[in-house]
Short mmCIF file of C-alpha atoms in Angstrom, two decimals:
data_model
loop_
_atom_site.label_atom_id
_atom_site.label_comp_id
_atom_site.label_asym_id
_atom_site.label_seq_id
_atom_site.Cartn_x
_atom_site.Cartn_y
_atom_site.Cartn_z
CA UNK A 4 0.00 0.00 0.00
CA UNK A 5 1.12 3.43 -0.83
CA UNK A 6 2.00 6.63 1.35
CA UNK A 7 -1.20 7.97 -0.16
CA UNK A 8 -3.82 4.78 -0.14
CA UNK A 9 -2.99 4.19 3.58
CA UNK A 10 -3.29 8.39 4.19
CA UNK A 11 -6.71 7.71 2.19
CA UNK A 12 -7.54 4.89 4.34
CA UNK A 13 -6.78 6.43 8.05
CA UNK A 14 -8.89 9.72 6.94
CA UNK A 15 -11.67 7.35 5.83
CA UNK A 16 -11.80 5.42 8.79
CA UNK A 17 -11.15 8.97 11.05
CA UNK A 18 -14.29 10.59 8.92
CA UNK A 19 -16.83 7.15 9.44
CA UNK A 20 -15.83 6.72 13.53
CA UNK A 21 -16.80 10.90 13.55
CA UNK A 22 -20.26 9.61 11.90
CA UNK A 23 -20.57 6.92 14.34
CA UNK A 24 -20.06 9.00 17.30
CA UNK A 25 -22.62 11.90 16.31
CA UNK A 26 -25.27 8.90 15.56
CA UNK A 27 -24.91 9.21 11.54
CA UNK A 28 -24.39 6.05 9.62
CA UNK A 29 -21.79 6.55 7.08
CA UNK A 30 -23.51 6.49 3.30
CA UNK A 31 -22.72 3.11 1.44
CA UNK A 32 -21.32 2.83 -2.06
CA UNK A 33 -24.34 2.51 -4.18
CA UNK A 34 -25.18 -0.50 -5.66
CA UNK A 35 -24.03 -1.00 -9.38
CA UNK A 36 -26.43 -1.79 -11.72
CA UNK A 37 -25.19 -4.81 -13.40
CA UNK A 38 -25.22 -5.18 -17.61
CA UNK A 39 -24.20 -8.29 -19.47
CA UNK A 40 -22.67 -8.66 -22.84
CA UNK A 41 -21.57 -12.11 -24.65
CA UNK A 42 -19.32 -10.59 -27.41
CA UNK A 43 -17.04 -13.12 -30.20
CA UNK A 44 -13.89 -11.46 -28.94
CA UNK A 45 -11.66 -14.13 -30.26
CA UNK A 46 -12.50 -16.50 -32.68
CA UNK A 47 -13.72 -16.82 -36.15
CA UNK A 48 -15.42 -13.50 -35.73
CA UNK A 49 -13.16 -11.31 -33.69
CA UNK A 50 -12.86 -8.69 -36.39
CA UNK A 51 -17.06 -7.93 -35.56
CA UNK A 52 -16.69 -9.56 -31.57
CA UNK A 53 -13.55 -7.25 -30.25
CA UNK A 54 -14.18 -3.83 -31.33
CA UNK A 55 -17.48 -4.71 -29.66
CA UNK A 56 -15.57 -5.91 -26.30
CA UNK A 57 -13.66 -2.99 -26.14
CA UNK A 58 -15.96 -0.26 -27.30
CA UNK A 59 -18.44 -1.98 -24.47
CA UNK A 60 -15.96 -1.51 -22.27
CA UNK A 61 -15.12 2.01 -23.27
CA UNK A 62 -18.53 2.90 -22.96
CA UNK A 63 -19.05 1.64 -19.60
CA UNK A 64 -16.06 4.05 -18.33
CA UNK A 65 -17.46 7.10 -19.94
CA UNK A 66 -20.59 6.65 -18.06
CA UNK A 67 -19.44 5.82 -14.66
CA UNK A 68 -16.78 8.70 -14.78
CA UNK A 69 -19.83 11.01 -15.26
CA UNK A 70 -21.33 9.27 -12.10
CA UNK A 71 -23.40 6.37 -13.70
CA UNK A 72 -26.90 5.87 -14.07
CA UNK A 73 -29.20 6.76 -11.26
CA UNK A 74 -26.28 8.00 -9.26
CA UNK A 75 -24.92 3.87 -9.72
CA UNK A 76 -22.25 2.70 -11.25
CA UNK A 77 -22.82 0.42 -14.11
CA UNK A 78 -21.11 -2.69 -13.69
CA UNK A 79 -20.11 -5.06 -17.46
CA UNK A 80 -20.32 -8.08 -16.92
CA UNK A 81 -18.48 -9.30 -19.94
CA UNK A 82 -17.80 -13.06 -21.41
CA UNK A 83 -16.28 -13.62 -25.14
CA UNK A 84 -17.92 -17.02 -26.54
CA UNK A 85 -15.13 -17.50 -29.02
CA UNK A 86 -17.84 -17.68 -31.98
CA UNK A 87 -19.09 -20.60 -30.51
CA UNK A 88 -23.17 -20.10 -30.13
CA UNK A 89 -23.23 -23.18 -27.51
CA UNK A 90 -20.50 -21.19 -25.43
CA UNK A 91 -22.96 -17.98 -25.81
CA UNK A 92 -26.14 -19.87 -24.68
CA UNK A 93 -23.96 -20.92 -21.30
CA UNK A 94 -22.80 -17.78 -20.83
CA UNK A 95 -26.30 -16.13 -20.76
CA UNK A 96 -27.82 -18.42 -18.77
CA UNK A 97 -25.07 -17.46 -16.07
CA UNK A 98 -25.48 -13.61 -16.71
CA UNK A 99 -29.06 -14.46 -16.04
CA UNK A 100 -29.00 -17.21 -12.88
CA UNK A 101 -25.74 -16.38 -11.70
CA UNK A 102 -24.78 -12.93 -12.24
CA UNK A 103 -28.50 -11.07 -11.74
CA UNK A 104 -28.13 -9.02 -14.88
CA UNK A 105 -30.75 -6.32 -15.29
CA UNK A 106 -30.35 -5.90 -19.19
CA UNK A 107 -28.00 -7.53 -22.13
CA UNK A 108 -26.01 -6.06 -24.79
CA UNK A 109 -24.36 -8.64 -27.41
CA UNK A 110 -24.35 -11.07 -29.34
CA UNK A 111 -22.11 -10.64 -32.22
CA UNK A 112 -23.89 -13.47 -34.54
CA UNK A 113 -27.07 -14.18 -35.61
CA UNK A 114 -26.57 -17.65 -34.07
CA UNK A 115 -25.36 -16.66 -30.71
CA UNK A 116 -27.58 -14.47 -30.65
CA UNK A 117 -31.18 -16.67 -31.55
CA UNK A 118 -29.33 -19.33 -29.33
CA UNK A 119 -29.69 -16.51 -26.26
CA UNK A 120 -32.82 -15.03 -27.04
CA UNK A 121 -34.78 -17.60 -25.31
CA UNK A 122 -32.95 -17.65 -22.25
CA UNK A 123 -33.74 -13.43 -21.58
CA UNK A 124 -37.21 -14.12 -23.12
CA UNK A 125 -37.60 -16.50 -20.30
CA UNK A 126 -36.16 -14.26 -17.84
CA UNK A 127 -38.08 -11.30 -19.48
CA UNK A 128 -34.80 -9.00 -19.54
CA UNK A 129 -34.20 -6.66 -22.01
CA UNK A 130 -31.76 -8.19 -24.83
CA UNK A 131 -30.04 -5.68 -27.66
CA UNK A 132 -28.09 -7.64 -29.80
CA UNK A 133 -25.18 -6.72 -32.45
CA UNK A 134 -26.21 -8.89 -34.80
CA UNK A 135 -27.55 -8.00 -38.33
CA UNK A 136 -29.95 -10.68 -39.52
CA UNK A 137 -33.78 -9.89 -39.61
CA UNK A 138 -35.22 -13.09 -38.21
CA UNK A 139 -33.85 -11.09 -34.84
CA UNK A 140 -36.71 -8.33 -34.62
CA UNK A 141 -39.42 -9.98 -37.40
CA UNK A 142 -41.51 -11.56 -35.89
CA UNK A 143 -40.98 -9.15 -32.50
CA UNK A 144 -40.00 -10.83 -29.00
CA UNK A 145 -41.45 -8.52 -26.36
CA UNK A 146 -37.47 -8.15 -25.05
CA UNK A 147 -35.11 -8.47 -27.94
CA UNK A 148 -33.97 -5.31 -30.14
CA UNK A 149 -31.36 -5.16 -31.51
CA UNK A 150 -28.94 -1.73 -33.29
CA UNK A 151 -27.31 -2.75 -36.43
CA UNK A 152 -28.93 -2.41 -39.64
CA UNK A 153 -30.99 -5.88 -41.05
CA UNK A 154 -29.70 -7.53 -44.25
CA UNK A 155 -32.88 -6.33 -46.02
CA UNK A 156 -32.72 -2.68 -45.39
CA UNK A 157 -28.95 -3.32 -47.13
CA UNK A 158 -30.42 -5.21 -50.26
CA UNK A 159 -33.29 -2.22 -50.14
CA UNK A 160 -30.34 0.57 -50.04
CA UNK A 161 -28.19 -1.25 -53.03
CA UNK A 162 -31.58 -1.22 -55.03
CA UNK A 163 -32.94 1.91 -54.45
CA UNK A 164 -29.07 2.95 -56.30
CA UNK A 165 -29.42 0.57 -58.82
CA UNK A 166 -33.03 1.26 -60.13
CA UNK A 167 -31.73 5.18 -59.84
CA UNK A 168 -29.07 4.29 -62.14
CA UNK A 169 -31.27 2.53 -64.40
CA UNK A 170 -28.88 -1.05 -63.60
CA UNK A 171 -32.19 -3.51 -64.00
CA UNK A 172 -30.30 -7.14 -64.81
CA UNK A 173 -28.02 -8.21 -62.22
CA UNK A 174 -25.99 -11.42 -60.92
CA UNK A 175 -25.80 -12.57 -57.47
CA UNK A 176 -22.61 -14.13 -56.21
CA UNK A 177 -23.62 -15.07 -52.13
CA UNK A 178 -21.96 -16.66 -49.43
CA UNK A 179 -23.24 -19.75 -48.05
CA UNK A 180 -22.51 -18.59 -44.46
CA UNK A 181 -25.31 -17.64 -41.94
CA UNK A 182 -25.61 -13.54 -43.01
CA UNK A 183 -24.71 -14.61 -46.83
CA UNK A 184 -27.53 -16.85 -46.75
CA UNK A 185 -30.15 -14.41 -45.11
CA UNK A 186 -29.01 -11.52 -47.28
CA UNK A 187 -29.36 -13.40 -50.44
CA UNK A 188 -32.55 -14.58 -49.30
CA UNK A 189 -34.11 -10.90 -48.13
CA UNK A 190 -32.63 -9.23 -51.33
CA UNK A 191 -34.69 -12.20 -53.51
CA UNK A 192 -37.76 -11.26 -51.36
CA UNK A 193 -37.80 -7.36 -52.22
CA UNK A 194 -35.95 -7.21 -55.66
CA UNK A 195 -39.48 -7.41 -57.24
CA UNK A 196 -40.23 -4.05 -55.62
CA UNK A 197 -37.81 -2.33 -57.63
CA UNK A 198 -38.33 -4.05 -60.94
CA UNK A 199 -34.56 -5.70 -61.21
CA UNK A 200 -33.96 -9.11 -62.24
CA UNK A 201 -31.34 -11.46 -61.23
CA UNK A 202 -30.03 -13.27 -64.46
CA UNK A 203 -27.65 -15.00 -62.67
CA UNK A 204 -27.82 -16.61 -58.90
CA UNK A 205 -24.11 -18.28 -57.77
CA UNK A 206 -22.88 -19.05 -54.36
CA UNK A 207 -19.63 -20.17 -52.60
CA UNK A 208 -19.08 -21.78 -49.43
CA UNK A 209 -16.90 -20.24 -46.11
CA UNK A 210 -13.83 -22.15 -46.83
CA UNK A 211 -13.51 -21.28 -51.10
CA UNK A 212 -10.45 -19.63 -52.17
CA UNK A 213 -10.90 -19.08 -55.20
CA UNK A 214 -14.78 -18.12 -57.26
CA UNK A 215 -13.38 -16.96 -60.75
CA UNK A 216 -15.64 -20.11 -62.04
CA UNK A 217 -19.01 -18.15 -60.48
CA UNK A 218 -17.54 -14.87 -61.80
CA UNK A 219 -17.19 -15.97 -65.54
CA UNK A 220 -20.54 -17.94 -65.24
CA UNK A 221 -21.71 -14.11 -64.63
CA UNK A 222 -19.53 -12.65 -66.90
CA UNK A 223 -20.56 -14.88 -69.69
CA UNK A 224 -24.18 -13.70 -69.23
CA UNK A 225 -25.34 -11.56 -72.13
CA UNK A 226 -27.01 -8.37 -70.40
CA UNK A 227 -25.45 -8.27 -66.86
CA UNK A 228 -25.35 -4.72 -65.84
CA UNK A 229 -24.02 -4.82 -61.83
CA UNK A 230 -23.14 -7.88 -59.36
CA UNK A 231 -24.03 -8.26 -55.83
CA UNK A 232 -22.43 -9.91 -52.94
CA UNK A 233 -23.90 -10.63 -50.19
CA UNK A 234 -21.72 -11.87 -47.66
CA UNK A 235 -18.70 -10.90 -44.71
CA UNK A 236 -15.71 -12.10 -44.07
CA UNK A 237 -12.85 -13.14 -46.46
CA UNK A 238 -15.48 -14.15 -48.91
CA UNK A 239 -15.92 -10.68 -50.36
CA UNK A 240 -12.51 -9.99 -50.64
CA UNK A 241 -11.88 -12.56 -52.71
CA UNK A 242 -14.63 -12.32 -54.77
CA UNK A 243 -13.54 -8.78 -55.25
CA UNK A 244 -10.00 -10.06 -56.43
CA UNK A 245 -11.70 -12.28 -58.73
CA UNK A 246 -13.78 -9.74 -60.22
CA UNK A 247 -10.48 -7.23 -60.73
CA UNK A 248 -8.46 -10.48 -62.61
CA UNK A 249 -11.33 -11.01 -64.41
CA UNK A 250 -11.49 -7.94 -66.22
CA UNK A 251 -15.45 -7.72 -64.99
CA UNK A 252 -16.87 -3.55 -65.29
CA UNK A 253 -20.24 -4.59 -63.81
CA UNK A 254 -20.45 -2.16 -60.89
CA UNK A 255 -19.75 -4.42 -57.40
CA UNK A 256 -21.75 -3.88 -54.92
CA UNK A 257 -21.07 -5.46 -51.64
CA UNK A 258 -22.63 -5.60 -48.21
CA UNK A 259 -22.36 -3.82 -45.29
CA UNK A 260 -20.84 -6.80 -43.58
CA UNK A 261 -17.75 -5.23 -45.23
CA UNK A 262 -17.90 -1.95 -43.65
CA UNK A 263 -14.63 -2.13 -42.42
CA UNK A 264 -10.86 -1.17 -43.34
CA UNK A 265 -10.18 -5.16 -42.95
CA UNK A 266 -12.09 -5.61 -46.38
CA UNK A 267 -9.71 -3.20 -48.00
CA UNK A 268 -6.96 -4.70 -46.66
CA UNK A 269 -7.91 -7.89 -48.37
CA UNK A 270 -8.98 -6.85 -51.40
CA UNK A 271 -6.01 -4.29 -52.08
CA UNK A 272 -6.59 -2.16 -55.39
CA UNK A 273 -9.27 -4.09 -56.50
CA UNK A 274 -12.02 -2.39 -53.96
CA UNK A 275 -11.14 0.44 -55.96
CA UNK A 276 -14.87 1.26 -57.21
CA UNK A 277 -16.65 -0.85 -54.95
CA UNK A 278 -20.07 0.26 -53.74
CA UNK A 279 -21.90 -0.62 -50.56
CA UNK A 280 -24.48 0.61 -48.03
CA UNK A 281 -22.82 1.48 -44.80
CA UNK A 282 -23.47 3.67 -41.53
CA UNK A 283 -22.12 7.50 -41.12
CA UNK A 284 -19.72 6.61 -38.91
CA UNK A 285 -17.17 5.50 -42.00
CA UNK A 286 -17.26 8.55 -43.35
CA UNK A 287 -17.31 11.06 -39.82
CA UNK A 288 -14.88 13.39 -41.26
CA UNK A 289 -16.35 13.75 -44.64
CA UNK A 290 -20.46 14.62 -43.29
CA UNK A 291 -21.59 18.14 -43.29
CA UNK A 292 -21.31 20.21 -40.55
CA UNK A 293 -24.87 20.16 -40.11
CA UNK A 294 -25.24 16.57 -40.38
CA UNK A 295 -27.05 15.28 -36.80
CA UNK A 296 -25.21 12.03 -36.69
CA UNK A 297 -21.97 14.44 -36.69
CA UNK A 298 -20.94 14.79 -33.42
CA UNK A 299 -21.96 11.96 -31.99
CA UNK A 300 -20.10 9.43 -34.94
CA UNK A 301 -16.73 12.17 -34.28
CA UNK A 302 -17.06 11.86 -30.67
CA UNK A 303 -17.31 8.13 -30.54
CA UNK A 304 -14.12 7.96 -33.36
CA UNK A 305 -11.78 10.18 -31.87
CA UNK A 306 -12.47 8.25 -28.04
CA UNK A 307 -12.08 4.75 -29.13
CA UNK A 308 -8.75 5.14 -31.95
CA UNK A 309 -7.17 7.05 -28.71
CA UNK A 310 -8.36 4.19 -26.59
CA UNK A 311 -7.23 1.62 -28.71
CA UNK A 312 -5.02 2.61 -31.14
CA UNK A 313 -7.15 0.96 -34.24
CA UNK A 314 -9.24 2.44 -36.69
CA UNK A 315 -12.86 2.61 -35.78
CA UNK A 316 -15.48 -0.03 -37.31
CA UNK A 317 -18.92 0.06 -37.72
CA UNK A 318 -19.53 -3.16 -35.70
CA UNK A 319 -17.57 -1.06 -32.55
CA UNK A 320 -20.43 1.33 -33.76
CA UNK A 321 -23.38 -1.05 -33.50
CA UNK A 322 -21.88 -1.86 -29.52
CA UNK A 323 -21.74 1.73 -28.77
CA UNK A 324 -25.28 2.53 -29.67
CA UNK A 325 -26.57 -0.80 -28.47
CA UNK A 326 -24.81 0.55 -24.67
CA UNK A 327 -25.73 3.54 -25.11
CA UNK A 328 -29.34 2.99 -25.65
CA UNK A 329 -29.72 1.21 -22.93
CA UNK A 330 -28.40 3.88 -20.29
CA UNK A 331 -30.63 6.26 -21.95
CA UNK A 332 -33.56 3.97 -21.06
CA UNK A 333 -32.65 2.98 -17.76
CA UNK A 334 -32.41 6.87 -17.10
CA UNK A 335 -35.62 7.60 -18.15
CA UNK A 336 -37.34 4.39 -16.68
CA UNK A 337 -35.65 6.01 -13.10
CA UNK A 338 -35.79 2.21 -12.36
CA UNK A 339 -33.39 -1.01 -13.07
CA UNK A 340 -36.33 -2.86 -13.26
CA UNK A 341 -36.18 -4.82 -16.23
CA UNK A 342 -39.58 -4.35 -17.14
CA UNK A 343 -39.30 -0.78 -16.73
CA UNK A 344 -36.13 -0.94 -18.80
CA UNK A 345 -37.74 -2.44 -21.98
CA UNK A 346 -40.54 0.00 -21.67
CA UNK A 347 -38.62 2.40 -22.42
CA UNK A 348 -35.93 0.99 -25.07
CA UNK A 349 -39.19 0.42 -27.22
CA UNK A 350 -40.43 3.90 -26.72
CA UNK A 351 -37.12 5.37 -27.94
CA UNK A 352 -37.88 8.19 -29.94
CA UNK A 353 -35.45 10.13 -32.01
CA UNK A 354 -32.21 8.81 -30.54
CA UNK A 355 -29.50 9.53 -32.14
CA UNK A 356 -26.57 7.17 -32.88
CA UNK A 357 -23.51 6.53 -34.52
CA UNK A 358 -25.29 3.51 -36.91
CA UNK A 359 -28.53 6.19 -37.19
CA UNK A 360 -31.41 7.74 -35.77
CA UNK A 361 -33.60 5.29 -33.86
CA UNK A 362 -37.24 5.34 -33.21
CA UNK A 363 -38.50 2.31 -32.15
CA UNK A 364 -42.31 0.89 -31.13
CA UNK A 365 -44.01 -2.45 -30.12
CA UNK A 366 -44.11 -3.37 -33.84
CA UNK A 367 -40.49 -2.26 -34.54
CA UNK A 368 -37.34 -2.90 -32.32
CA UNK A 369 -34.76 -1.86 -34.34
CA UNK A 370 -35.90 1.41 -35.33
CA UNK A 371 -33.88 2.07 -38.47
CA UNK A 372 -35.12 2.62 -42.21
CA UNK A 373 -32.60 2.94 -45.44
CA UNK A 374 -32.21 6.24 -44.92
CA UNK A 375 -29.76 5.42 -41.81
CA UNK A 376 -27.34 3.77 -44.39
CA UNK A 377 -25.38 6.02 -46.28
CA UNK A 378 -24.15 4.33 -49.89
CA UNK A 379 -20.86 4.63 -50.24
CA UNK A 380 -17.78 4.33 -53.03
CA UNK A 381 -13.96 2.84 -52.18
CA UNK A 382 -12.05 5.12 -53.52
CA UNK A 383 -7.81 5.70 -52.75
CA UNK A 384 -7.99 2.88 -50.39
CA UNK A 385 -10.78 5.30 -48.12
CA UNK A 386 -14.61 5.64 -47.98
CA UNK A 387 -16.25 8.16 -49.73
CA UNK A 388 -20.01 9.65 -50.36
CA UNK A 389 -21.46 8.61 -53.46
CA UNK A 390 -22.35 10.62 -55.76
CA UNK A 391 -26.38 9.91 -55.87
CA UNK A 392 -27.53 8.92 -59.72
CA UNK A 393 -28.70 12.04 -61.48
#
């Protein structure tokens, strides 16, 4: 113990025997209230599960150094399931039995995630997951939201450009993975909306290196006037590749489970070009000064690339708003009640974020339409605005 923790210590005990003696009993710490999160920190899906862990993390700090929630500290109660969804159903039935959670932010995965949802359905606490599929929020559990965009507001976005730039006969090249799958599926479900046909439908599995065969299969298609991929990962990348040593001048549009500076990493010079629906937060320096999203998407950049060191992602971004969200509804519940608590996340009105503006009801608990996603253009190795279709 140091000169000054033991100084600390004596006046503490000094100030709580002067209580005693004048009939005062000293005032207790307050009680945290306690938040869970089940994050893929390491694993298959670390690039999405640890700028989640740490901007959860980050996020906790800047609210307990402005004095919590209630006058509590929060307390984050954090486990990393390794991309395992077994691992994430164990750990939330401990945040739940063991740990007395009040609320839960996480799950990276759509599969960790449906895996938990259950267990705080059961428990009827308040669940906000990170995950981007759909089948999350449609059909609505009374307490699971969830803050990243779905897979068909992204297919929605990419068309709304497409049928604006008069691009009506497509191919699809889709990864076979979980989000692949759904996003191929939800883009074939509202395609008809916007009068585009797909010409061509291929797919590739988790583990292919190489999907120049799919590519010329497209390329070989008389009419073909953009490609889509839906998918994450290293799956894009390569495709991207492929497309580039292909010679292929199709627009590319890919997802926004690319929305990160890993993707153009891996794809090197050919992203140049590359088109995709993403949040605000890619582009914070480049938004107008009037923008709303703004300060909030700046403030949130600038504290976690000091914090950490790394370039900000938008999946960090789908953490901080899914943290955030929830201290701004305990707050206004006054209560850690979980009831209370879900209440009022699903009478969030207006919030804004660093993935978009929310405004959530009983038939909606995500909150965001395609106007939240931004469509953007890889261009010098950075993000940039596209320019909308005249």
């Amino acid at each position: 113990m140091t000169f000054t923790s033991t100084r600390r210590a004596i006046l503490g005990a000094v100030a709580a025997s002067a209580l005693l003696a004048a009939g005062v009993a000293p005032v207790a710490a307050a009680d945290p209230i306690k938040i869970g999160s089940v994050v893929s920190a390491t694993g298959s899906t670390a690039f999405l599960g640890d700028p989640e862990a740490k901007t959860l993390k980050l996020v906790a700090d800047q609210i307990n150094a402005k004095g919590g929630i209630l006058g509590r500290p929060i307390e984050l109660i954090l486990y990393d399931d390794g991309g395992d969804a077994n691992k994430a159903l164990t750990y939330a039935t401990r945040l739940v039995e063991d740990d007395g959670v009040v609320a839960m932010v996480g799950g990276t995965s759509t599969g960790a995630t449906m895996a938990m949802v259950p267990v705080f359905e059961d428990a009827e606490i308040p669940f906000i997951s990170l995950a981007g599929a759909i089948e999350i929020i449609d059909p609505v559990n009374p307490f699971v939201f969830k803050t990243p965009h779905t897979d068909k507001t992204a297919c929605m976005k990419i068309f709304e450009d497409m049928k604006a730039r008069g691009l009506m006969k497509i191919g699809m090249i889709s990864g076979t993975d979980g989000f692949g799958k759904s996003m191929r599926n939800q883009c074939m479900n509202v395609i008809g909306d916007y009068g585009i046909e797909v010409l061509v439908d291929e797919s590739y599995g988790p583990t292919d290196a190489d999907m120049t065969p799919q590519l010329n299969k497209i390329k070989n298609t008389e009419g073909i006037q953009a490609i889509v991929n839906p998918g994450f990962g290293q799956g894009p990348a390569i495709v991207t590749r492929n497309y580039a040593q292909l010679g292929l001048t199709a627009p590319l549009y890919q997802s926004h489970g690319v929305a990160s500076k890993s993707f153009i990493e891996l794809a090197g010079k050919a992203a140049e070009g590359v088109r995709l629906p993403a949040p605000a937060l890619l582009i914070a320096d480049k938004l107008a000064d009037d923008d709303k999203q703004k300060p909030v998407v700046t403030a949130y950049k600038q504290a976690y690339e000091a914090a950490t060191g790394q370039p900000v992602s938008t999946f960090g971004g789908y953490a901080y708003d899914g943290l955030s969200l929830l201290a701004a509804a305990i707050e206004k519940a006054g209560s850690d009640d979980p009831a209370a608590i879900r209440d009022a996340i699903e009478a969030t009105n207006g919030y804004v974020g660093v993935t978009g503006i929310y405004t959530m009801s009983a038939e909606d608990h995500l909150g965001l339409g395609t106007e939240s996603f931004r469509l953007l253009r890889i261009e010098n190795g950075d993000w940039v605005p596209e320019t909308a279709a005249q």
